[in-house]
Amino acid sequence: MNKDIRWQQRFINFNKVFNQLAKFIKHEELNEMEEQGLIKAFEYTYELSWKTLQDLLRDKGYHQIAGPKPVIEQSFQDGYISNGKGWMRMHQSRNLASHTYDEKTAAEIIKGIRSEYFPLLQDFMTRLNEEKSNYQKSLFDE
């Protein structure tokens, strides 16, 4: 059996950027440069999260679903993410992240990352680790 496991390969990269984001989250006080780094790490982590989900959905047969919003909606329906509205807010913040020269916008994004998005991404990581484990078990059953 030679099944495409692209989502698992992308998930490895997600874990790397998630760990970078976690390093920023551990620090309560960040200077302006570190805040920019936190936002950039969030951007990378978010991008890899929805792209990993897109690959997972394709592996499950959803070949027509593409782009962050449809992927988030289907992933919520299928139980890969638990808070669809939170993920939509995360998507909006990601789109605003290019405006981080605006201190107020940057502060709001950072607040969202710390209070809501990081926990959502943590839950996502846990859920996909379970999915990966189940996938590997099913390979041994065949």
GROMACS .gro file of C-alpha atoms in nm, residues 42-123:
model
   82
   42PHE     CA    1   0.153   3.285   1.415
   43GLU     CA    2   0.118   3.351   1.041
   44TYR     CA    3   0.337   3.052   0.951
   45THR     CA    4   0.162   2.828   1.201
   46TYR     CA    5  -0.185   2.925   1.082
   47GLU     CA    6  -0.091   2.879   0.715
   48LEU     CA    7   0.049   2.532   0.778
   49SER     CA    8  -0.249   2.436   0.993
   50TRP     CA    9  -0.513   2.498   0.729
   51LYS     CA   10  -0.294   2.356   0.450
   52THR     CA   11  -0.239   2.042   0.658
   53LEU     CA   12  -0.616   2.018   0.703
   54GLN     CA   13  -0.666   2.066   0.329
   55ASP     CA   14  -0.427   1.778   0.259
   56LEU     CA   15  -0.600   1.563   0.522
   57LEU     CA   16  -0.941   1.634   0.369
   58ARG     CA   17  -0.806   1.541   0.025
   59ASP     CA   18  -0.677   1.217   0.173
   60LYS     CA   19  -1.034   1.158   0.299
   61GLY     CA   20  -1.177   1.215  -0.050
   62TYR     CA   21  -1.267   1.585  -0.043
   63HIS     CA   22  -1.079   1.678  -0.360
   64GLN     CA   23  -1.298   1.977  -0.444
   65ILE     CA   24  -1.238   2.168  -0.119
   66ALA     CA   25  -0.968   2.434  -0.143
   67GLY     CA   26  -0.881   2.752   0.043
   68PRO     CA   27  -0.886   2.835   0.412
   69LYS     CA   28  -1.257   2.910   0.468
   70PRO     CA   29  -1.399   2.597   0.297
   71VAL     CA   30  -1.127   2.385   0.461
   72ILE     CA   31  -1.208   2.526   0.805
   73GLU     CA   32  -1.582   2.471   0.754
   74GLN     CA   33  -1.540   2.108   0.643
   75SER     CA   34  -1.279   2.035   0.912
   76PHE     CA   35  -1.522   2.163   1.174
   77GLN     CA   36  -1.806   1.951   1.031
   78ASP     CA   37  -1.582   1.642   1.033
   79GLY     CA   38  -1.452   1.706   1.386
   80TYR     CA   39  -1.088   1.780   1.307
   81ILE     CA   40  -1.127   2.119   1.472
   82SER     CA   41  -1.364   2.191   1.760
   83ASN     CA   42  -1.429   2.565   1.732
   84GLY     CA   43  -1.516   2.674   1.380
   85LYS     CA   44  -1.595   3.033   1.479
   86GLY     CA   45  -1.263   3.061   1.663
   87TRP     CA   46  -1.083   2.936   1.353
   88MET     CA   47  -1.265   3.196   1.142
   89ARG     CA   48  -1.150   3.467   1.384
   90MET     CA   49  -0.800   3.326   1.356
   91HIS     CA   50  -0.831   3.346   0.975
   92GLN     CA   51  -0.938   3.710   0.999
   93SER     CA   52  -0.646   3.792   1.230
   94ARG     CA   53  -0.409   3.621   0.990
   95ASN     CA   54  -0.538   3.846   0.712
   96LEU     CA   55  -0.491   4.152   0.934
   97ALA     CA   56  -0.139   4.046   1.030
   98SER     CA   57   0.004   4.220   0.724
   99HIS     CA   58  -0.101   4.546   0.892
  100THR     CA   59   0.115   4.498   1.199
  101TYR     CA   60   0.273   4.840   1.146
  102ASP     CA   61  -0.047   4.960   1.314
  103GLU     CA   62   0.027   4.916   1.686
  104LYS     CA   63  -0.339   4.880   1.782
  105THR     CA   64  -0.396   4.603   1.524
  106ALA     CA   65  -0.076   4.428   1.631
  107ALA     CA   66  -0.179   4.442   1.997
  108GLU     CA   67  -0.522   4.296   1.915
  109ILE     CA   68  -0.367   4.013   1.711
  110ILE     CA   69  -0.121   3.933   1.990
  111LYS     CA   70  -0.404   3.927   2.244
  112GLY     CA   71  -0.599   3.688   2.018
  113ILE     CA   72  -0.296   3.464   1.969
  114ARG     CA   73  -0.235   3.435   2.341
  115SER     CA   74  -0.596   3.398   2.455
  116GLU     CA   75  -0.763   3.200   2.176
  117TYR     CA   76  -0.555   3.102   1.872
  118PHE     CA   77  -0.264   2.930   2.046
  119PRO     CA   78  -0.503   2.703   2.243
  120LEU     CA   79  -0.695   2.628   1.921
  121LEU     CA   80  -0.369   2.535   1.747
  122GLN     CA   81  -0.272   2.319   2.046
  123ASP     CA   82  -0.604   2.135   2.022
   0.00000   0.00000   0.00000
